[in-house]
Structures are given as C-alpha cells and as structure tokens.
Short mmCIF file of C-alpha atoms and ligand atoms in Angstrom, two decimals:
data_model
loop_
_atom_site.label_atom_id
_atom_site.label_comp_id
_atom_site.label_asym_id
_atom_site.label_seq_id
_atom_site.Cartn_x
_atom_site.Cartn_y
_atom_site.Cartn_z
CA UNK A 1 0.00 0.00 0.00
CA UNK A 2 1.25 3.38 -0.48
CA UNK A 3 2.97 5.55 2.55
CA UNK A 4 0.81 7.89 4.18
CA UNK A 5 1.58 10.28 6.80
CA UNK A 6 0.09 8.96 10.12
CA UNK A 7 1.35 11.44 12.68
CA UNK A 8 3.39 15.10 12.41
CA UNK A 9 5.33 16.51 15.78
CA UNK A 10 4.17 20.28 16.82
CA UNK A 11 7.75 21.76 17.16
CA UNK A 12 10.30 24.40 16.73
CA UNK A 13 12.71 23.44 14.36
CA UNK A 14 14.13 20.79 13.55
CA UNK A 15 10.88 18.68 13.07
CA UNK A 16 10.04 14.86 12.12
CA UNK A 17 6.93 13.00 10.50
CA UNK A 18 6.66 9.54 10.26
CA UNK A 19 4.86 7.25 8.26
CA UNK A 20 4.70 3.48 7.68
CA UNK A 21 3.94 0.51 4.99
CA UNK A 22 2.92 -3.07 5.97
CA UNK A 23 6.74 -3.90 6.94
CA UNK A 24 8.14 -0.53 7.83
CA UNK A 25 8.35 2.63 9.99
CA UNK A 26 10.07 5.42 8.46
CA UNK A 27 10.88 8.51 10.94
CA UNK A 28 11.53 11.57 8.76
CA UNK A 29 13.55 14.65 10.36
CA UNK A 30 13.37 17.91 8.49
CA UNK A 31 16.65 20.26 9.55
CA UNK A 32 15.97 22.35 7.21
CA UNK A 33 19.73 22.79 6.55
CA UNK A 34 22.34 22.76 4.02
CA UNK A 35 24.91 20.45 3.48
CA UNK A 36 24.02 17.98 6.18
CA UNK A 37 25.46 14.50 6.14
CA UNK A 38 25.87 11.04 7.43
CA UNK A 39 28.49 11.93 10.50
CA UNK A 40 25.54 14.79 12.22
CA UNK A 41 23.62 11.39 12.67
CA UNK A 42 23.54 9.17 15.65
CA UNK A 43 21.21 6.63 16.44
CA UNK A 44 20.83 4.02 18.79
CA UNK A 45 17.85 1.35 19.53
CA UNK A 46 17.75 -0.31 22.55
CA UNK A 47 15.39 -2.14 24.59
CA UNK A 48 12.38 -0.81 22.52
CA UNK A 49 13.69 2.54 22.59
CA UNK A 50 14.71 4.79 19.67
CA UNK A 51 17.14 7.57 20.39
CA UNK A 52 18.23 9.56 17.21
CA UNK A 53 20.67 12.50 17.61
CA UNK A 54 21.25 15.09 14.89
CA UNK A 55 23.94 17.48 15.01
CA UNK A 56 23.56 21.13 13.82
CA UNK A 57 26.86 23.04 14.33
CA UNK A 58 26.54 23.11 18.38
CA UNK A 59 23.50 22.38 18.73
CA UNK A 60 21.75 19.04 18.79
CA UNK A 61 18.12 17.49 17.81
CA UNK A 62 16.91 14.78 19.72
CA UNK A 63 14.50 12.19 18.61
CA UNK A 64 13.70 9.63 22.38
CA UNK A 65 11.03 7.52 21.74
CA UNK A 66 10.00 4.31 23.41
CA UNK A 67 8.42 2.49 20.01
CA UNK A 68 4.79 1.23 20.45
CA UNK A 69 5.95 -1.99 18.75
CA UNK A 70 8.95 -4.03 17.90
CA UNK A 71 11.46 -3.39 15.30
CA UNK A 72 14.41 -5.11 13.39
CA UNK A 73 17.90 -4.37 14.49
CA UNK A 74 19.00 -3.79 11.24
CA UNK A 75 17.56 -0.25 10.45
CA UNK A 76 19.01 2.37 7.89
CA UNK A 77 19.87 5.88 8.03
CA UNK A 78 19.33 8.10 4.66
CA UNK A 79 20.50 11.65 4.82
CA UNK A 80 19.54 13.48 1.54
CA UNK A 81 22.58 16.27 2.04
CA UNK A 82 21.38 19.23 -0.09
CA UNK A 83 17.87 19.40 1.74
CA UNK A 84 18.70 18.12 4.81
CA UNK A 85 16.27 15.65 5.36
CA UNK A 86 17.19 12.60 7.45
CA UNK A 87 15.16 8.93 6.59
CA UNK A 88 15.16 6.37 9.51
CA UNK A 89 13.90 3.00 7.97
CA UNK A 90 12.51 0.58 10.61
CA UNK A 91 11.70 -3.23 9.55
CA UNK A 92 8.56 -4.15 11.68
CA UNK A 93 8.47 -7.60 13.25
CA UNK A 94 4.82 -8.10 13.09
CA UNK A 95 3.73 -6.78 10.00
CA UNK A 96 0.54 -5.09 11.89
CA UNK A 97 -0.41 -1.38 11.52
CA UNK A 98 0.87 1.02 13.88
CA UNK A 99 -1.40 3.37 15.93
CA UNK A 100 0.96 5.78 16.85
CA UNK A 101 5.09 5.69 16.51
CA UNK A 102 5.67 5.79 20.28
CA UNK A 103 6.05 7.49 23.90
CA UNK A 104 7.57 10.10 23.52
CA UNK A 105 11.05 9.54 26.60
CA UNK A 106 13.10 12.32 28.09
CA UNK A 107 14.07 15.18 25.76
CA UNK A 108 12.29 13.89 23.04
CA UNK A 109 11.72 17.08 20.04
CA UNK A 110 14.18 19.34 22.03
CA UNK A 111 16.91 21.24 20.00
CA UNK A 112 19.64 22.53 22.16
CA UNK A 113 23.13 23.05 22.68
CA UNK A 114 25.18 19.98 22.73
CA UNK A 115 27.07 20.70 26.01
CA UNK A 116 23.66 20.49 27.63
CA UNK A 117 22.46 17.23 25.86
CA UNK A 118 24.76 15.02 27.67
CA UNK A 119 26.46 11.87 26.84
CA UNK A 120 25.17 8.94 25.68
CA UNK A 121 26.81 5.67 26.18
CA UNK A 122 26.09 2.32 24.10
CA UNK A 123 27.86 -0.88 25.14
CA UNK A 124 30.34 -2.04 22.40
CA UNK A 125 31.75 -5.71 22.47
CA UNK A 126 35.41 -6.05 22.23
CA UNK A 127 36.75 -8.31 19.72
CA UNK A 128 40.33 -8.07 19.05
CA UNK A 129 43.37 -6.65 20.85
CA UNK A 130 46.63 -6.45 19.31
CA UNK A 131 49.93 -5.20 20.27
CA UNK A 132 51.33 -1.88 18.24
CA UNK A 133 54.42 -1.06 20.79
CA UNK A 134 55.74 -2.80 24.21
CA UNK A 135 53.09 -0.74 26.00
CA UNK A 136 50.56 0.36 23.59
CA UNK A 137 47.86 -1.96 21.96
CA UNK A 138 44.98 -1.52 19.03
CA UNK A 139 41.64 -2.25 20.34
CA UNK A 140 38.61 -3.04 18.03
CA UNK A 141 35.50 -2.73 19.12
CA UNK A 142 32.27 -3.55 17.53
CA UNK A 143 29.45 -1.41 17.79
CA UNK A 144 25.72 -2.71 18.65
CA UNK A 145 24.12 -3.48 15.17
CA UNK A 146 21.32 -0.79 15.52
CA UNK A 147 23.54 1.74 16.10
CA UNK A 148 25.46 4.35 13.69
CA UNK A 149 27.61 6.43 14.45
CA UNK A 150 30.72 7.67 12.85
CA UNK A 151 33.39 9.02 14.86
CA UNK A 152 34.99 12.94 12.68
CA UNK A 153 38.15 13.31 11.58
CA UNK A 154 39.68 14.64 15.16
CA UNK A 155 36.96 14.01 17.55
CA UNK A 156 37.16 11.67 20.80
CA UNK A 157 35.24 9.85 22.29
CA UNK A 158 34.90 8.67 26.09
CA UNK A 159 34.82 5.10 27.33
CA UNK A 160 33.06 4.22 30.49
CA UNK A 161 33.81 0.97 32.60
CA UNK A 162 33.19 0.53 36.31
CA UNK A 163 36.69 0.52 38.34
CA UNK A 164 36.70 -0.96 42.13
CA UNK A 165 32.78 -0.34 41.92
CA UNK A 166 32.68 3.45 40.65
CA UNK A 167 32.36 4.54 37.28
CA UNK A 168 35.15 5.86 35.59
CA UNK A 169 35.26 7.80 32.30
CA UNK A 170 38.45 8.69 29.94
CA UNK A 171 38.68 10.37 26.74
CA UNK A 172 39.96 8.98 23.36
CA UNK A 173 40.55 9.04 20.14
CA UNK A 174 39.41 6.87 17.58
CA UNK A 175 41.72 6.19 14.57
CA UNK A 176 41.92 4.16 10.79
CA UNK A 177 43.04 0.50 11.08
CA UNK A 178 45.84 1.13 9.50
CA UNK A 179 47.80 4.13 7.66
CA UNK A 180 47.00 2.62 4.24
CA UNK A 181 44.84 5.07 3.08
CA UNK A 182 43.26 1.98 0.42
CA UNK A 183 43.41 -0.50 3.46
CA UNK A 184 40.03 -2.28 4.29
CA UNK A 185 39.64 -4.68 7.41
CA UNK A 186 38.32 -7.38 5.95
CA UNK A 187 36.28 -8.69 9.30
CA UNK A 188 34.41 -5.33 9.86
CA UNK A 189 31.94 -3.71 7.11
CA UNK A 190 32.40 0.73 7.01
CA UNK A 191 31.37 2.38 10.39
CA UNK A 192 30.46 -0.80 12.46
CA UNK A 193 33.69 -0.96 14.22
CA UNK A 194 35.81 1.47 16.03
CA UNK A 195 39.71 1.15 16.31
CA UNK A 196 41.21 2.63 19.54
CA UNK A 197 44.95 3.04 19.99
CA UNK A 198 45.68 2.98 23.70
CA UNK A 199 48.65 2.80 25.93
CA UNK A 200 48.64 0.72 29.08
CA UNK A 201 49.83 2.97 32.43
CA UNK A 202 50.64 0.28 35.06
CA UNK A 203 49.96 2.95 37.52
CA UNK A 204 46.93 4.08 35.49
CA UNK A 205 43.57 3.84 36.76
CA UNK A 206 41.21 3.75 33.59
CA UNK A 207 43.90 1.56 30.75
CA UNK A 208 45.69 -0.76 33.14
CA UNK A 209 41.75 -2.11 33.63
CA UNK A 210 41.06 -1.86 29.86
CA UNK A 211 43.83 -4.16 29.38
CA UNK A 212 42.25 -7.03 31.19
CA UNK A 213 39.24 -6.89 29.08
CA UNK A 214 39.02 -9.97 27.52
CA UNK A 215 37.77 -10.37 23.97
CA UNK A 216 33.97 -10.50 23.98
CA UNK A 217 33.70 -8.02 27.09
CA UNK A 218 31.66 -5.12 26.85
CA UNK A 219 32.25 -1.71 27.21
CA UNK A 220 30.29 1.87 27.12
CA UNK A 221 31.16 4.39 24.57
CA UNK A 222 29.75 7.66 24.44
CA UNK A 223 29.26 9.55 21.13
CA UNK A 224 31.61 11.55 19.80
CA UNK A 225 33.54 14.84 20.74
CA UNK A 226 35.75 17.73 19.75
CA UNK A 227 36.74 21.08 18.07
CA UNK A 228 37.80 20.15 14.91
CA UNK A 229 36.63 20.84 11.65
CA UNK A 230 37.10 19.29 8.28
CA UNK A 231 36.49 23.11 6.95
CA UNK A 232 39.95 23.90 8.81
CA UNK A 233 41.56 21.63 5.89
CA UNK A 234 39.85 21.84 2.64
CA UNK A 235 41.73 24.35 0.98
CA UNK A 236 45.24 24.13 2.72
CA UNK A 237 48.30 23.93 1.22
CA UNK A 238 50.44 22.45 3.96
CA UNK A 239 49.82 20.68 7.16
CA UNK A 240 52.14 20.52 9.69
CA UNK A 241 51.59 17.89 12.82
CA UNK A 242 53.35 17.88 15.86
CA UNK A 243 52.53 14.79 18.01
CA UNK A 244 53.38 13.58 21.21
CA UNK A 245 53.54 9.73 22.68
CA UNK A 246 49.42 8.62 21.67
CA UNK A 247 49.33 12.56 21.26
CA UNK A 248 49.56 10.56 17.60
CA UNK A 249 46.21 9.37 17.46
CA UNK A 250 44.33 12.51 15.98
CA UNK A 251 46.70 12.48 13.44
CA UNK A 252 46.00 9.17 12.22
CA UNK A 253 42.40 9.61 10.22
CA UNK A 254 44.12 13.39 9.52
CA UNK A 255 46.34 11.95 7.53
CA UNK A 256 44.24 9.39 5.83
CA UNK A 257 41.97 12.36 5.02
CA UNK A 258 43.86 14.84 3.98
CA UNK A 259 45.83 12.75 1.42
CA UNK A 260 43.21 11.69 0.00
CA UNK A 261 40.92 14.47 -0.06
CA UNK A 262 42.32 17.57 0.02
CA UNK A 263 43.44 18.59 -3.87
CA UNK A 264 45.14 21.60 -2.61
CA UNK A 265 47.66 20.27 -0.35
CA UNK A 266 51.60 20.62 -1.06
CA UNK A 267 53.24 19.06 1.76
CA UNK A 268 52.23 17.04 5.05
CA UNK A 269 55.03 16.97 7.72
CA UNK A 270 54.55 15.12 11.16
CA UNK A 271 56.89 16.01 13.90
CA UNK A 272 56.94 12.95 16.27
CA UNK A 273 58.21 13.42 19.81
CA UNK A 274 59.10 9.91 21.86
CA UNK A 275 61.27 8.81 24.70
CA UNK A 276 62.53 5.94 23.31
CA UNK A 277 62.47 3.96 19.42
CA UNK A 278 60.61 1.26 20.87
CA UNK A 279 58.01 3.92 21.71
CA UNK A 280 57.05 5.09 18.26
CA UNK A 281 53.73 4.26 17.59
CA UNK A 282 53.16 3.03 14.12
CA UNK A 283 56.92 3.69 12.69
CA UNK A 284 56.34 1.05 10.21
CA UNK A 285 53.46 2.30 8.49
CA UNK A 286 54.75 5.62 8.61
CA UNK A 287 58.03 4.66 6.83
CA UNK A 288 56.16 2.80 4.25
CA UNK A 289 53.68 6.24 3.87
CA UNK A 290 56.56 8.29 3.19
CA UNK A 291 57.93 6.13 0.27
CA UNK A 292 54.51 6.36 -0.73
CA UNK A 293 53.22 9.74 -1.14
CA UNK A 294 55.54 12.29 -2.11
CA UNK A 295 53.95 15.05 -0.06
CA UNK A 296 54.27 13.36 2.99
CA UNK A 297 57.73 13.97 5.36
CA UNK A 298 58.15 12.89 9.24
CA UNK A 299 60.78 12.86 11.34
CA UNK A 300 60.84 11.05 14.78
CA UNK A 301 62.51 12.98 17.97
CA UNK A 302 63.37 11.26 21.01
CA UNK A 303 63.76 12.59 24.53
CA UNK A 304 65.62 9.25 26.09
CA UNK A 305 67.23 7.89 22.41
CA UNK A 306 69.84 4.76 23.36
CA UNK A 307 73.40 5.83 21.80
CA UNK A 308 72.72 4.29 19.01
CA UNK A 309 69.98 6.29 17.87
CA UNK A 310 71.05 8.76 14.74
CA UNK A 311 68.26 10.61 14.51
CA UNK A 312 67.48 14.02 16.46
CA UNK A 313 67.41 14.08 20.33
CA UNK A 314 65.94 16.07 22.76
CA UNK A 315 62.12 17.93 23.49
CA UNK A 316 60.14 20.59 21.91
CA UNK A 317 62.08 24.02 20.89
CA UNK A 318 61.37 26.97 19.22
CA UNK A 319 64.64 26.18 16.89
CA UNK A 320 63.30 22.09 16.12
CA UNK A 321 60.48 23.37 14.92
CA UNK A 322 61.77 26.22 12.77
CA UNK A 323 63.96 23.57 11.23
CA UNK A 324 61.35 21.60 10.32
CA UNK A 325 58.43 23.41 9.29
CA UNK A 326 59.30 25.03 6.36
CA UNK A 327 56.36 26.32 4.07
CA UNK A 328 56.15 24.97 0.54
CA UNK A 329 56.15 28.54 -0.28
CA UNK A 330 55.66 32.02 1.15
CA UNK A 331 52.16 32.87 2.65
CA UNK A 332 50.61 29.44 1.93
CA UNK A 333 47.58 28.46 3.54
CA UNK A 334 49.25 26.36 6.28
CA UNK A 335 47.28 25.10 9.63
CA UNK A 336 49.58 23.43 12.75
CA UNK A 337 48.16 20.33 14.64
CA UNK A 338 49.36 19.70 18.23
CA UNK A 339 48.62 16.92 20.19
CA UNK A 340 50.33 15.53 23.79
CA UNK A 341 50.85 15.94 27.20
CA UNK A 342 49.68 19.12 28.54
CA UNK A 343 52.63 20.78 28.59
CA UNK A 344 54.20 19.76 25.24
CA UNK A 345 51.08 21.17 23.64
CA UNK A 346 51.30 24.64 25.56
CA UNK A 347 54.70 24.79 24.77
CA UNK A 348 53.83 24.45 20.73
CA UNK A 349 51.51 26.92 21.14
CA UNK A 350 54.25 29.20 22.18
CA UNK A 351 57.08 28.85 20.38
CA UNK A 352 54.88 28.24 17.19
CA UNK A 353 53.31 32.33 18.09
CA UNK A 354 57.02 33.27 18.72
CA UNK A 355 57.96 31.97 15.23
CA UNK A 356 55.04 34.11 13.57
CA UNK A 357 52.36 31.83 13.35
CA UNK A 358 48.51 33.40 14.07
CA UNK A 359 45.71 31.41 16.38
CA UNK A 360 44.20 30.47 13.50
CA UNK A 361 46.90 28.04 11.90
CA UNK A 362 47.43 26.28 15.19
CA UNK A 363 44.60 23.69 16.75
CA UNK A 364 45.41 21.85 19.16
CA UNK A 365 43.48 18.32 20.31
CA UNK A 366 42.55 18.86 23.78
CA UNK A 367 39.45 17.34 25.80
P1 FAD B 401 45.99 7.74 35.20
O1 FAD B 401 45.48 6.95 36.39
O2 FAD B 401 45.30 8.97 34.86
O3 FAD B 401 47.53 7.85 35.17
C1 FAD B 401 48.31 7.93 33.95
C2 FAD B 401 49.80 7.82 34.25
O4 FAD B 401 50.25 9.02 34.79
C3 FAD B 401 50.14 6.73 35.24
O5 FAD B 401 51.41 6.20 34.94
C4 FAD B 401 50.16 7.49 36.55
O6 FAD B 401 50.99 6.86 37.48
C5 FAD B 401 50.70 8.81 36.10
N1 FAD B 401 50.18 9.97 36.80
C6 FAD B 401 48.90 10.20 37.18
N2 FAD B 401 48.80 11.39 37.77
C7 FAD B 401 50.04 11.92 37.77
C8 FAD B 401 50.58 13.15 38.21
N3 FAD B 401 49.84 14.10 38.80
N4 FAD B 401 51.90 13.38 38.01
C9 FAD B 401 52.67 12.47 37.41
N5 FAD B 401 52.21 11.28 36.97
C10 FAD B 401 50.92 11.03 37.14
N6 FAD B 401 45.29 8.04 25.49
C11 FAD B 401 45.55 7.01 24.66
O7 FAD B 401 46.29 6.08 25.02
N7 FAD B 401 44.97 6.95 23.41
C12 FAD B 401 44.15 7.93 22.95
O8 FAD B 401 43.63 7.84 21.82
C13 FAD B 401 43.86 9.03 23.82
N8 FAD B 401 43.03 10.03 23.42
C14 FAD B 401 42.81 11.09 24.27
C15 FAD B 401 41.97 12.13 23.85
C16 FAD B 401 41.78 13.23 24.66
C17 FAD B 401 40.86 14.34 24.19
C18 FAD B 401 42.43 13.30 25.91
C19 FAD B 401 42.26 14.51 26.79
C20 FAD B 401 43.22 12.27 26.34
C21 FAD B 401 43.42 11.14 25.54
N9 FAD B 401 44.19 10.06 25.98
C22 FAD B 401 44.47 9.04 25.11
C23 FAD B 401 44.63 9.95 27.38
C24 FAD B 401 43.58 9.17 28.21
O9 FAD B 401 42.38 9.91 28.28
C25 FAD B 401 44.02 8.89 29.65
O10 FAD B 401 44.44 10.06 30.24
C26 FAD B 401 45.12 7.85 29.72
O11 FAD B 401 44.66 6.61 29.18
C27 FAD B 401 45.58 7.61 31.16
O12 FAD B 401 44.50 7.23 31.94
P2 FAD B 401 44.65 6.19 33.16
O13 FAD B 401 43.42 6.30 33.98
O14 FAD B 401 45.04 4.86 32.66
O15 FAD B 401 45.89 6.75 33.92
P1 NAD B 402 55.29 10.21 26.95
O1 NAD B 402 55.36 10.44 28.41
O2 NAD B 402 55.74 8.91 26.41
O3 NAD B 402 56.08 11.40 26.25
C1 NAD B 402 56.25 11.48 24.85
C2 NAD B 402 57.06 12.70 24.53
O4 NAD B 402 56.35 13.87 24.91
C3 NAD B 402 58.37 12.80 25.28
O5 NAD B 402 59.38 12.05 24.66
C4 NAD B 402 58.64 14.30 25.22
O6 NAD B 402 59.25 14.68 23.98
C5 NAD B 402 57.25 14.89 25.25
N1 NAD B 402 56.96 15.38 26.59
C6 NAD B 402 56.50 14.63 27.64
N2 NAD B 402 56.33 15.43 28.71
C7 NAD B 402 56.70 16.67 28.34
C8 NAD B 402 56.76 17.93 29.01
N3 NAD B 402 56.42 18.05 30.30
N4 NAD B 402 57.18 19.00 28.29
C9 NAD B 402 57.53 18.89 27.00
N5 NAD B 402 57.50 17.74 26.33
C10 NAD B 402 57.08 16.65 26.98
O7 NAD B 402 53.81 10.51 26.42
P2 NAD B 402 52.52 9.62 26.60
O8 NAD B 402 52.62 8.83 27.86
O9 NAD B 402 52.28 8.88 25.34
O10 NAD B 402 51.39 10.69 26.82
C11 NAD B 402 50.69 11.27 25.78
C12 NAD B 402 49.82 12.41 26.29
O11 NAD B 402 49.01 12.85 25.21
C13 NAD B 402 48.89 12.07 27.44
O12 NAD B 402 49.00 13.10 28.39
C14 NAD B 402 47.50 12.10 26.81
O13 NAD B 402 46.51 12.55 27.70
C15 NAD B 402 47.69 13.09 25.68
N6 NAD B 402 46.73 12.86 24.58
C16 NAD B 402 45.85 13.86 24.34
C17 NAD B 402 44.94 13.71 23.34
C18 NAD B 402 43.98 14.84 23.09
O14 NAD B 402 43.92 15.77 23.85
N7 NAD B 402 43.20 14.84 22.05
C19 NAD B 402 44.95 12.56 22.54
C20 NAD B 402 45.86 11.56 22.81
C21 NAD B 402 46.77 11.73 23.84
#
C-alpha cells in the first residue's frame, strides 16, 4: 500500500513526520539545513527505545522515543545532504499497523546546545586486541548493530567501565586500522567498528583495567567529541603535525583524510616526539607512507634515544620546529596540529606564536 503520513510533531525546528507501509516505519527529520550528512547522525535502539541525535553546528536534535511496537535491528539511516532531510527505515516484526510511533522519553523534540544534551553511552563488544608497541595496543571494538555512528576526523570519544565499583570515564581518540589510506579490514563492514589506539599505564587507573578486558567483554562508549573541523583543511596547502607519545592518534584519520581528499595540499610533515624507538607508535606504516606519497615527510625525535639512535634528540624548541616546518612557499595556507601531554602542547603553542604563526593556523586536540 502506499505511505501515508500517520502522525506530524508540533515543534520548533528541527521537526520529524513519520509514516509506515505493511513492513516498515520510516521517521523523517526535516533540519531544514544545508549540506548535512551522514556523520551529524547518531542513532541508537535499545530495549524498545529509539534515540536519534542530529547534530547542527553546536546544537543538537533529539528524537527519544519508546516504540509502540517491535522493530528489526537492522535499520538504515538516509541523509539526503542538499535538503537536509534525514530517513530512519525501521523493519517491523509483526507486520501489523501502527497506531501511533511511540512514547515520547526524556528530551524527546528538544533542539539545544550539545554541552547540555549530555552523553550517551552504548555498550560495544570487544573483539580483538593487538599489540602496536611494548606498551601500547589496538583495540577493536564492535558497535551494537542498531547503532550508527561515525566518529569525525579529530573528535574523541569517552569510554566508560566501572573501576573498584565506581564509574570511571576517559577520553579517546578513535583512529583508521591502518595508515594505508586503500586499506580495508576485511572482518568489519564501514562504520560498524571502532579502532582505539591505547597505551597501558601500570599505575593508570582507567587503561591498566582496559587491558584485562578480555575479547567478547563489553564496554560503554559515548558519542563523539571535539573542536575540529574538516572546513579547517579543505583548501590548505600544507599541514604541519606535531605529536606527542598517543598525542599521535588525531593524526591518524588526519592523515588518511587529507591525502586523499584535500586537492590543494603541497606538503604534510609530522613532527613525532618519543622517549625511546621502541616507543614510536606506528613507525612502520609511517616509513612505508613516506615512500609512498611524495607530499608526505616525518621525522621522529626522542627525549631518552639509546646511543645508538642517529636521529634528532631532545624535546620541543622553538629552533626544532623552525627547522622543520618550512612552508612549501611564502604565505601558503598552512594550519599546525598539536597533540600531547599538557605541557608539550602549551609549549607548541608558544614557540609556534614566537615563530610568527597566528591562532588560526594552530589547533590543538585537547578534551
Ligand atoms: P591515570 O590513572 O590517569 O595515570 C596515567 C599515568 O600518569 C600513570 O602512569 C600514573 O601513574 C601517572 N600519573 C597520574 N597522575 C600523575 C601526576 N599528577 N603526576 C605524574 N604522573 C601522574 N590516550 C591514549 O592512550 N589513546 C588515545 O587515543 C587518547 N586520546 C585522548 C583524547 C583526549 C581528548 C584526551 C584529553 C586524552 C586522551 N588520551 C588518550 C589519554 C587518556 O584519556 C588517559 O588520560 C590515559 O589513558 C591515562 O588514563 P589512566 O586512567 O590509565 O591513567
Ligand atoms: P610520553 O610520556 O611517552 O612522552 C612522549 C614525549 O612527549 C616525550 O618524549 C617528550 O618529547 C614529550 N613530553 C613529555 N612530557 C613533556 C613535558 N612536560 N614537556 C615537553 N615535552 C614533553 O607521552 P605519553 O605517555 O604517550 O602521553 C601522551 C599524552 O598525550 C597524554 O598526556 C595524553 O593525555 C595526551 N593525549 C591527548 C589527546 C587529546 O587531547 N586529544 C589525545 C591523545 C593523547
């Protein structure tokens, strides 16, 4: 039978219709803006309950509904981008007509700022765990099947487990699988699995417990995070990263993005501060990156190098950096990505100002 609209939402906007066919329930959300796409949509379905969140710059639409009937896990998300409309296809299991969609749950039809929505946690199963340095290991987990989410290009996210019976929460970053920008993991279809890279503190409260997860144990992770923008990159001509221990991690889907979408960009050159070789994070895949794409330059620093070690020494300073970072050519559009400990970071702010660089080619990855 054909779709008819069955029931319309009295809102501000955003607003949503739905409507339904013998085997499906199709929430609509108007945003009534430009240029929207699949990353401003998060849904979740979980014990009956539907919980769709759209993001609109820094504010936040919320869809909470606890469904009058029951639906497949396997629902789809269509965003049509130019007019902003976003489709949520639900597969009934009884194929019986619905009298209404559902009760409406907490801050259902509410758009506001997305520091005041709060978190939202889904439990995600993990199901591998493999080593990258002596300390540092490459989770995978998979998210619930009714969920979607994407994690940006520089966002975090925070992972919840309960430590000595209290919860605990911790910021981090998700990145690719691997630095080979054509790389697929075979096991885990787009967007169903997230890749952490996280080192073990033996001291530390929140990862020395993530490391005895065992595979198949759950854990809560909220949506996503952050300051960054794609816009910040679209029409640069050269990036320059300075990273720091797992101060790496944002840089990871940066650099997977950038060389492959950004047309403009001239050079890419990663500064990566360590104490030791055995502490570089992905030094493997980054050697093979640089034989691979011309525009791409790092050089590894260490702060506790053995004798052996031929490469430079020593921490962040105004004069490493001025070595380094050299423009492709005068006034290009450049932007300067810091990530690490505290201190590190406020340090490249500094030096970076000292050297003549504005606030707007610097961003730095902070909680
Ligand atoms: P803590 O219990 O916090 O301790 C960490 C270590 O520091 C231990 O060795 C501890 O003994 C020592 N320590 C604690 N307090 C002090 C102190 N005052 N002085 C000196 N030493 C101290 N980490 C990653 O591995 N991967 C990521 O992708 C990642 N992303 C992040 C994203 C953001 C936005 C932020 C802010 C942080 C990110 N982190 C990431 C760091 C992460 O959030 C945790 O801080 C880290 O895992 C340590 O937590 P912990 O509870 O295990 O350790
Ligand atoms: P680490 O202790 O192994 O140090 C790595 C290098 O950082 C050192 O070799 C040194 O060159 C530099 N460094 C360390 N302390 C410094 C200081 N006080 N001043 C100047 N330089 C310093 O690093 P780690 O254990 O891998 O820690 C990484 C840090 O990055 C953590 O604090 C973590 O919270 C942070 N981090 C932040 C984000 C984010 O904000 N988005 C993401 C990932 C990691």
């Amino acid at each position: 039978p054909e779709s008819k609209i069955v029931g319309t939402s009295k809102s501000f906007a955003p607003s949503y219709d739905w409507f339904q066919t013998d085997c499906s329930v199709t929430v609509v959300v108007y945003t009534k803006q430009k240029g929207m796409n699949s990353e401003m949509v998060i849904l979740d379905y979980e014990d009956s309950r539907l919980r769709g969140e759209i993001i609109i710059r820094d504010y936040s639409y919320l869809l909470n509904i606890e469904l009058s009937n029951a639906v497949q896990e396997d629902i789809a998300v269509h965003v049509a981008e130019k007019v902003g409309k976003v489709e949520i296809v639900l597969k009934k299991k009884d194929n019986i007509p619905w009298k209404k969609l559902g009760q409406p749950l907490e801050s259902h039809n509410s758009f506001i700022k997305r520091t005041d929505q709060g978190l939202y946690y889904r439990k995600c199963k993990l199901i591998s765990k493999t080593e990258v340095t002596h300390d540092t290991r490459l989770f995978c987990l998979l998210l619930p099947q009714s969920t979607h989410f994407q994690v940006p290009v520089g966002q975090h996210v925070y992972l919840k487990q309960i430590v000595t019976g209290k919860e605990v929460v911790k910021p981090y970053t998700p990145v690719s699988c691997s630095l080979q920008t054509h790389f697929k993991e075979p096991s885990c279809h787009d967007g169903a699995c997230l890749f952490l890279m996280i080192k073990i503190y033996p001291s530390g409260l929140f990862s020395s417990e993530l490391d005895r997860l065992q595979i198949g144990d759950y854990i809560y992770v909220s949506n996503p995070e952050g300051s960054f923008q794609k816009c910040q990159v679209q029409t640069l001509e050269d990036l320059f990263l300075l990273a720091a221990g797992t101060g790496f991690t944002p840089m990871i889907k940066l650099l997977n993005y950038v060389l492959t979408n950004v047309n403009s960009l001239w050079t890419v050159k990663l500064m990566f501060f360590n104490k030791t070789e055995d502490d570089i994070l992905w030094r493997d895949q980054l050697e093979q990156l640089i034989l691979q794409d011309k525009r791409f330059e790092a050089q590894f620093i260490l702060s506790e190098p053995s004798k052996e070690w031929n490469g430079k020494r020593g921490k962040i300073s105004s004069s490493l950096l001025s070595e380094f970072f050299k423009r492709s050519k005068q006034d290009s559009k450049v932007l300067i990505c810091i990530c690490g400990p505290a201190p590190f970071t406020e340090q490249g702010e500094r030096f970076l100002k000292d050297l003549g660089y504005c606030k707007e080619e610097i961003h730095s990855f902070t909680a």
